């Protein structure tokens, strides 16, 4: 995949530069890692059949979702689960969109942070430029309508920026301000990716940051700090 991304950038007359952040859609990472499943090969469990009936879904699809999940968060109207990565999302990230045919579904990468790290290392080697990588996916949000891209994997860019202990413009101390930098960058890239435009990768240039080996998994709020579980 690194060679394909570099070739695509060249076709667009874009050369990677130090400090670039490459935001890559989860779908192409999953495809490159063969993180997929075929419905024809799935035998649904009794639990999957029961859920599928109440949700009006293919029981084989529900079975795949259950296999990708640690636990079910809610199952009325929509199936919200905690994935084995610790992400809370609909259908465990199992997706039938932008995949040829009706039998194949893509799964989330097994370890998105590791995938981002390997991709960043390959790009740095091939381009001889310091390029950070974010792997993004589309999530819903509690209490707010609409979908937006968030970071599920990151390498070379801060996932979180802790501003606690600093002061605002009026000199008042900040006590709770931690910015989800990787999520904000993923959301910005999502504006130009589109859902049917065939643009699975975006270069963000000009954002000033301190290169670091941070991880997107750090954005997941620990269960002990979650007031809504």
C-alpha atoms as a printed R data frame, in Angstrom:
    type eleno elety resid chain resno       x       y       z
1   ATOM     1    CA   UNK     A     1   0.000   0.000   0.000
2   ATOM     2    CA   UNK     A     2   2.775   2.588   0.646
3   ATOM     3    CA   UNK     A     3   3.888   2.366  -2.986
4   ATOM     4    CA   UNK     A     4   0.299   2.830  -4.193
5   ATOM     5    CA   UNK     A     5  -0.142   5.917  -2.027
6   ATOM     6    CA   UNK     A     6   3.120   7.435  -3.252
7   ATOM     7    CA   UNK     A     7   2.168   6.695  -6.866
8   ATOM     8    CA   UNK     A     8  -1.237   8.313  -6.379
9   ATOM     9    CA   UNK     A     9   0.409  11.412  -4.888
10  ATOM    10    CA   UNK     A    10   2.734  11.633  -7.881
11  ATOM    11    CA   UNK     A    11  -0.188  11.405 -10.293
12  ATOM    12    CA   UNK     A    12  -1.666  14.344  -8.436
13  ATOM    13    CA   UNK     A    13   1.677  16.150  -8.718
14  ATOM    14    CA   UNK     A    14   2.116  16.078  -4.945
15  ATOM    15    CA   UNK     A    15   5.436  15.352  -3.263
16  ATOM    16    CA   UNK     A    16   5.555  14.390   0.408
17  ATOM    17    CA   UNK     A    17   7.226  16.924   2.703
18  ATOM    18    CA   UNK     A    18   8.568  16.820   6.257
19  ATOM    19    CA   UNK     A    19   5.715  17.325   8.685
20  ATOM    20    CA   UNK     A    20   2.965  16.038   6.394
21  ATOM    21    CA   UNK     A    21   0.164  14.067   8.005
22  ATOM    22    CA   UNK     A    22  -1.360  11.371   5.820
23  ATOM    23    CA   UNK     A    23  -4.923  10.513   6.828
24  ATOM    24    CA   UNK     A    24  -5.964   7.150   5.402
25  ATOM    25    CA   UNK     A    25  -9.467   5.697   5.415
26  ATOM    26    CA   UNK     A    26  -9.813   2.524   7.424
27  ATOM    27    CA   UNK     A    27 -11.389   0.740   4.461
28  ATOM    28    CA   UNK     A    28  -8.231   0.640   2.328
29  ATOM    29    CA   UNK     A    29  -6.137  -0.433   5.307
30  ATOM    30    CA   UNK     A    30  -8.525  -3.295   5.991
31  ATOM    31    CA   UNK     A    31  -8.501  -4.304   2.337
32  ATOM    32    CA   UNK     A    32  -4.693  -4.225   2.186
33  ATOM    33    CA   UNK     A    33  -4.510  -6.428   5.293
34  ATOM    34    CA   UNK     A    34  -7.226  -8.818   4.045
35  ATOM    35    CA   UNK     A    35  -9.311  -7.924   7.077
36  ATOM    36    CA   UNK     A    36 -12.583  -9.139   5.625
37  ATOM    37    CA   UNK     A    37 -15.129 -11.937   5.892
38  ATOM    38    CA   UNK     A    38 -17.471 -13.737   3.479
39  ATOM    39    CA   UNK     A    39 -21.076 -14.176   4.546
40  ATOM    40    CA   UNK     A    40 -21.327 -17.499   2.711
41  ATOM    41    CA   UNK     A    41 -18.793 -19.017   5.108
42  ATOM    42    CA   UNK     A    42 -20.539 -17.866   8.298
43  ATOM    43    CA   UNK     A    43 -22.820 -20.069  10.375
44  ATOM    44    CA   UNK     A    44 -24.905 -17.831  12.666
45  ATOM    45    CA   UNK     A    45 -25.300 -18.734  16.301
46  ATOM    46    CA   UNK     A    46 -28.707 -18.826  18.043
47  ATOM    47    CA   UNK     A    47 -27.877 -15.455  19.628
48  ATOM    48    CA   UNK     A    48 -27.107 -13.972  16.221
49  ATOM    49    CA   UNK     A    49 -30.369 -15.325  14.802
50  ATOM    50    CA   UNK     A    50 -32.372 -13.800  17.650
51  ATOM    51    CA   UNK     A    51 -30.715 -10.394  17.280
52  ATOM    52    CA   UNK     A    52 -31.018 -10.510  13.497
53  ATOM    53    CA   UNK     A    53 -34.761 -11.103  13.744
54  ATOM    54    CA   UNK     A    54 -35.302  -8.139  16.059
55  ATOM    55    CA   UNK     A    55 -33.044  -5.871  13.962
56  ATOM    56    CA   UNK     A    56 -34.228  -7.155  10.570
57  ATOM    57    CA   UNK     A    57 -30.632  -7.969   9.573
58  ATOM    58    CA   UNK     A    58 -28.847 -10.906   7.976
59  ATOM    59    CA   UNK     A    59 -28.019 -13.310  10.848
60  ATOM    60    CA   UNK     A    60 -24.651 -14.061   9.236
61  ATOM    61    CA   UNK     A    61 -23.770 -10.359   9.385
62  ATOM    62    CA   UNK     A    62 -24.825 -10.219  13.045
63  ATOM    63    CA   UNK     A    63 -22.655 -13.251  13.781
64  ATOM    64    CA   UNK     A    64 -19.603 -11.493  12.323
65  ATOM    65    CA   UNK     A    65 -20.360  -8.406  14.411
66  ATOM    66    CA   UNK     A    66 -20.606 -10.508  17.567
67  ATOM    67    CA   UNK     A    67 -17.262 -12.172  16.800
68  ATOM    68    CA   UNK     A    68 -15.663  -8.726  16.491
69  ATOM    69    CA   UNK     A    69 -17.149  -7.523  19.806
70  ATOM    70    CA   UNK     A    70 -16.338  -7.688  23.488
71  ATOM    71    CA   UNK     A    71 -19.867  -6.822  24.554
72  ATOM    72    CA   UNK     A    72 -23.169  -5.423  23.337
73  ATOM    73    CA   UNK     A    73 -23.892  -1.891  24.548
74  ATOM    74    CA   UNK     A    74 -27.406  -1.704  23.113
75  ATOM    75    CA   UNK     A    75 -29.375  -3.685  20.576
76  ATOM    76    CA   UNK     A    76 -32.701  -1.920  20.087
77  ATOM    77    CA   UNK     A    77 -33.067  -0.319  16.628
78  ATOM    78    CA   UNK     A    78 -29.298  -0.420  16.094
79  ATOM    79    CA   UNK     A    79 -26.496  -2.686  17.311
80  ATOM    80    CA   UNK     A    80 -23.957  -0.692  19.343
81  ATOM    81    CA   UNK     A    81 -21.034  -2.716  20.665
82  ATOM    82    CA   UNK     A    82 -17.632  -2.418  22.246
83  ATOM    83    CA   UNK     A    83 -15.110  -3.831  19.789
84  ATOM    84    CA   UNK     A    84 -12.142  -5.937  20.828
85  ATOM    85    CA   UNK     A    85 -10.108  -2.738  20.389
86  ATOM    86    CA   UNK     A    86 -12.245  -0.991  23.036
87  ATOM    87    CA   UNK     A    87 -14.049   1.246  20.537
88  ATOM    88    CA   UNK     A    88 -17.757   1.897  21.066
89  ATOM    89    CA   UNK     A    89 -19.449   1.983  17.676
90  ATOM    90    CA   UNK     A    90 -22.238   0.640  15.509
91  ATOM    91    CA   UNK     A    91 -21.836  -2.899  14.171
92  ATOM    92    CA   UNK     A    92 -18.235  -3.222  15.438
93  ATOM    93    CA   UNK     A    93 -17.067  -1.406  12.318
94  ATOM    94    CA   UNK     A    94 -18.210  -4.292  10.104
95  ATOM    95    CA   UNK     A    95 -19.103  -2.651   6.798
96  ATOM    96    CA   UNK     A    96 -20.585  -3.642   3.450
97  ATOM    97    CA   UNK     A    97 -20.140  -0.259   1.734
98  ATOM    98    CA   UNK     A    98 -17.485   0.349  -0.921
99  ATOM    99    CA   UNK     A    99 -16.936  -3.401  -1.256
100 ATOM   100    CA   UNK     A   100 -17.755  -5.179  -4.546
101 ATOM   101    CA   UNK     A   101 -20.570  -7.744  -4.374
102 ATOM   102    CA   UNK     A   102 -23.029  -8.588  -1.621
103 ATOM   103    CA   UNK     A   103 -21.124 -11.397   0.083
104 ATOM   104    CA   UNK     A   104 -18.021  -9.651   1.452
105 ATOM   105    CA   UNK     A   105 -17.782  -7.338   4.462
106 ATOM   106    CA   UNK     A   106 -14.714  -5.525   5.740
107 ATOM   107    CA   UNK     A   107 -13.625  -5.586   9.362
108 ATOM   108    CA   UNK     A   108 -11.589  -3.080  11.304
109 ATOM   109    CA   UNK     A   109  -7.813  -3.656  11.168
110 ATOM   110    CA   UNK     A   110  -6.651  -6.050  13.877
111 ATOM   111    CA   UNK     A   111  -4.407  -3.376  15.404
112 ATOM   112    CA   UNK     A   112  -4.959   0.080  13.829
113 ATOM   113    CA   UNK     A   113  -2.119   1.762  15.745
114 ATOM   114    CA   UNK     A   114   0.318  -0.901  14.576
115 ATOM   115    CA   UNK     A   115  -0.963  -0.517  11.007
116 ATOM   116    CA   UNK     A   116  -0.397   3.250  11.204
117 ATOM   117    CA   UNK     A   117   3.092   2.727  12.616
118 ATOM   118    CA   UNK     A   118   4.080   0.305   9.848
119 ATOM   119    CA   UNK     A   119   2.661   2.564   7.136
120 ATOM   120    CA   UNK     A   120   4.471   5.623   8.527
121 ATOM   121    CA   UNK     A   121   7.759   3.704   8.685
122 ATOM   122    CA   UNK     A   122   7.369   2.534   5.081
123 ATOM   123    CA   UNK     A   123   6.518   6.018   3.825
124 ATOM   124    CA   UNK     A   124   9.437   7.552   5.702
125 ATOM   125    CA   UNK     A   125  11.793   4.987   4.168
126 ATOM   126    CA   UNK     A   126  10.484   5.378   0.626
127 ATOM   127    CA   UNK     A   127  10.147   9.176   0.602
128 ATOM   128    CA   UNK     A   128  12.935  10.042   3.041
129 ATOM   129    CA   UNK     A   129  10.478  12.469   4.612
130 ATOM   130    CA   UNK     A   130   9.042  12.502   8.113
131 ATOM   131    CA   UNK     A   131   5.387  11.672   7.487
132 ATOM   132    CA   UNK     A   132   2.850  11.023  10.245
133 ATOM   133    CA   UNK     A   133  -0.121   8.719   9.641
134 ATOM   134    CA   UNK     A   134  -3.693   8.678  10.935
135 ATOM   135    CA   UNK     A   135  -6.132   5.871  10.133
136 ATOM   136    CA   UNK     A   136  -9.676   7.237  10.226
137 ATOM   137    CA   UNK     A   137 -13.146   5.764  10.379
138 ATOM   138    CA   UNK     A   138 -16.641   7.233  10.449
139 ATOM   139    CA   UNK     A   139 -18.379   7.205  13.826
140 ATOM   140    CA   UNK     A   140 -21.621   8.498  15.258
141 ATOM   141    CA   UNK     A   141 -21.510  10.530  18.482
142 ATOM   142    CA   UNK     A   142 -23.616  10.435  21.659
143 ATOM   143    CA   UNK     A   143 -26.047  13.353  22.004
144 ATOM   144    CA   UNK     A   144 -25.236  14.786  18.556
145 ATOM   145    CA   UNK     A   145 -26.655  14.038  15.114
146 ATOM   146    CA   UNK     A   146 -24.479  13.290  12.120
147 ATOM   147    CA   UNK     A   147 -21.367  11.261  11.477
148 ATOM   148    CA   UNK     A   148 -17.744  12.362  11.492
149 ATOM   149    CA   UNK     A   149 -14.326  10.814  11.018
150 ATOM   150    CA   UNK     A   150 -12.246   9.930  14.068
151 ATOM   151    CA   UNK     A   151  -8.784   8.448  14.462
152 ATOM   152    CA   UNK     A   152  -8.648   4.722  15.203
153 ATOM   153    CA   UNK     A   153  -4.912   4.485  14.504
154 ATOM   154    CA   UNK     A   154  -2.067   7.002  14.661
155 ATOM   155    CA   UNK     A   155   1.702   7.244  14.362
156 ATOM   156    CA   UNK     A   156   4.023  10.246  14.538
157 ATOM   157    CA   UNK     A   157   1.395  12.773  15.598
158 ATOM   158    CA   UNK     A   158  -0.047  13.487  19.065
159 ATOM   159    CA   UNK     A   159  -3.313  11.677  19.711
160 ATOM   160    CA   UNK     A   160  -4.051  13.960  22.658
161 ATOM   161    CA   UNK     A   161  -2.702  17.403  23.557
162 ATOM   162    CA   UNK     A   162  -2.819  17.990  27.308
163 ATOM   163    CA   UNK     A   163  -3.159  21.691  28.064
164 ATOM   164    CA   UNK     A   164  -3.782  21.273  31.771
165 ATOM   165    CA   UNK     A   165  -1.485  23.517  33.758
166 ATOM   166    CA   UNK     A   166  -1.230  26.101  30.982
167 ATOM   167    CA   UNK     A   167  -3.156  29.375  30.944
168 ATOM   168    CA   UNK     A   168  -5.723  30.889  28.619
169 ATOM   169    CA   UNK     A   169  -5.405  34.320  27.003
170 ATOM   170    CA   UNK     A   170  -6.631  35.984  30.183
171 ATOM   171    CA   UNK     A   171  -4.096  34.175  32.338
172 ATOM   172    CA   UNK     A   172  -6.613  31.807  33.897
173 ATOM   173    CA   UNK     A   173  -5.271  28.277  34.535
174 ATOM   174    CA   UNK     A   174  -6.683  25.391  32.491
175 ATOM   175    CA   UNK     A   175  -7.687  22.438  34.640
176 ATOM   176    CA   UNK     A   176  -9.437  19.975  32.299
177 ATOM   177    CA   UNK     A   177  -8.515  20.871  28.709
178 ATOM   178    CA   UNK     A   178  -7.192  17.888  26.759
179 ATOM   179    CA   UNK     A   179  -7.576  18.223  22.994
180 ATOM   180    CA   UNK     A   180  -8.265  15.166  20.834
181 ATOM   181    CA   UNK     A   181  -5.822  16.280  18.138
182 ATOM   182    CA   UNK     A   182  -5.875  13.093  16.061
183 ATOM   183    CA   UNK     A   183  -9.683  13.095  15.975
184 ATOM   184    CA   UNK     A   184  -9.777  16.731  14.878
185 ATOM   185    CA   UNK     A   185  -7.294  16.045  12.071
186 ATOM   186    CA   UNK     A   186  -9.261  12.972  10.972
187 ATOM   187    CA   UNK     A   187 -12.469  15.018  10.919
188 ATOM   188    CA   UNK     A   188 -10.821  17.744   8.836
189 ATOM   189    CA   UNK     A   189  -9.606  15.172   6.303
190 ATOM   190    CA   UNK     A   190 -13.069  13.629   6.187
191 ATOM   191    CA   UNK     A   191 -14.469  16.838   4.717
192 ATOM   192    CA   UNK     A   192 -12.544  16.269   1.481
193 ATOM   193    CA   UNK     A   193 -12.636  12.474   1.378
194 ATOM   194    CA   UNK     A   194 -16.313  12.160   0.594
195 ATOM   195    CA   UNK     A   195 -18.217   8.890   0.830
196 ATOM   196    CA   UNK     A   196 -18.411   8.020  -2.860
197 ATOM   197    CA   UNK     A   197 -15.617  10.144  -4.314
198 ATOM   198    CA   UNK     A   198 -12.930   7.452  -4.265
199 ATOM   199    CA   UNK     A   199 -10.572   9.608  -2.189
200 ATOM   200    CA   UNK     A   200  -9.337   7.316   0.598
201 ATOM   201    CA   UNK     A   201  -6.245   9.328   1.557
202 ATOM   202    CA   UNK     A   202  -5.644  13.002   2.295
203 ATOM   203    CA   UNK     A   203  -2.443  14.907   3.079
204 ATOM   204    CA   UNK     A   204  -2.715  17.552   5.792
205 ATOM   205    CA   UNK     A   205   0.074  20.105   5.483
206 ATOM   206    CA   UNK     A   206   0.898  23.130   7.606
207 ATOM   207    CA   UNK     A   207  -0.328  21.877  10.980
208 ATOM   208    CA   UNK     A   208   2.404  22.515  13.532
209 ATOM   209    CA   UNK     A   209   3.042  19.648  15.938
210 ATOM   210    CA   UNK     A   210   5.822  17.921  17.810
211 ATOM   211    CA   UNK     A   211   6.479  14.492  16.234
212 ATOM   212    CA   UNK     A   212   5.813  11.735  18.750
213 ATOM   213    CA   UNK     A   213   4.996   8.039  18.876
214 ATOM   214    CA   UNK     A   214   1.541   8.463  20.365
215 ATOM   215    CA   UNK     A   215  -1.335   6.020  19.890
216 ATOM   216    CA   UNK     A   216  -4.971   6.573  18.933
217 ATOM   217    CA   UNK     A   217  -5.970   3.923  21.464
218 ATOM   218    CA   UNK     A   218  -5.067   6.479  24.131
219 ATOM   219    CA   UNK     A   219  -8.115   8.523  23.123
220 ATOM   220    CA   UNK     A   220 -10.468   5.783  24.347
221 ATOM   221    CA   UNK     A   221 -11.764   6.830  27.742
222 ATOM   222    CA   UNK     A   222 -10.975   4.211  30.404
223 ATOM   223    CA   UNK     A   223 -14.040   2.459  31.797
224 ATOM   224    CA   UNK     A   224 -13.283   3.768  35.288
225 ATOM   225    CA   UNK     A   225 -13.546   7.357  34.021
226 ATOM   226    CA   UNK     A   226 -16.644   6.820  31.893
227 ATOM   227    CA   UNK     A   227 -19.715   8.299  33.586
228 ATOM   228    CA   UNK     A   228 -22.136   6.753  31.103
229 ATOM   229    CA   UNK     A   229 -21.346   3.033  31.048
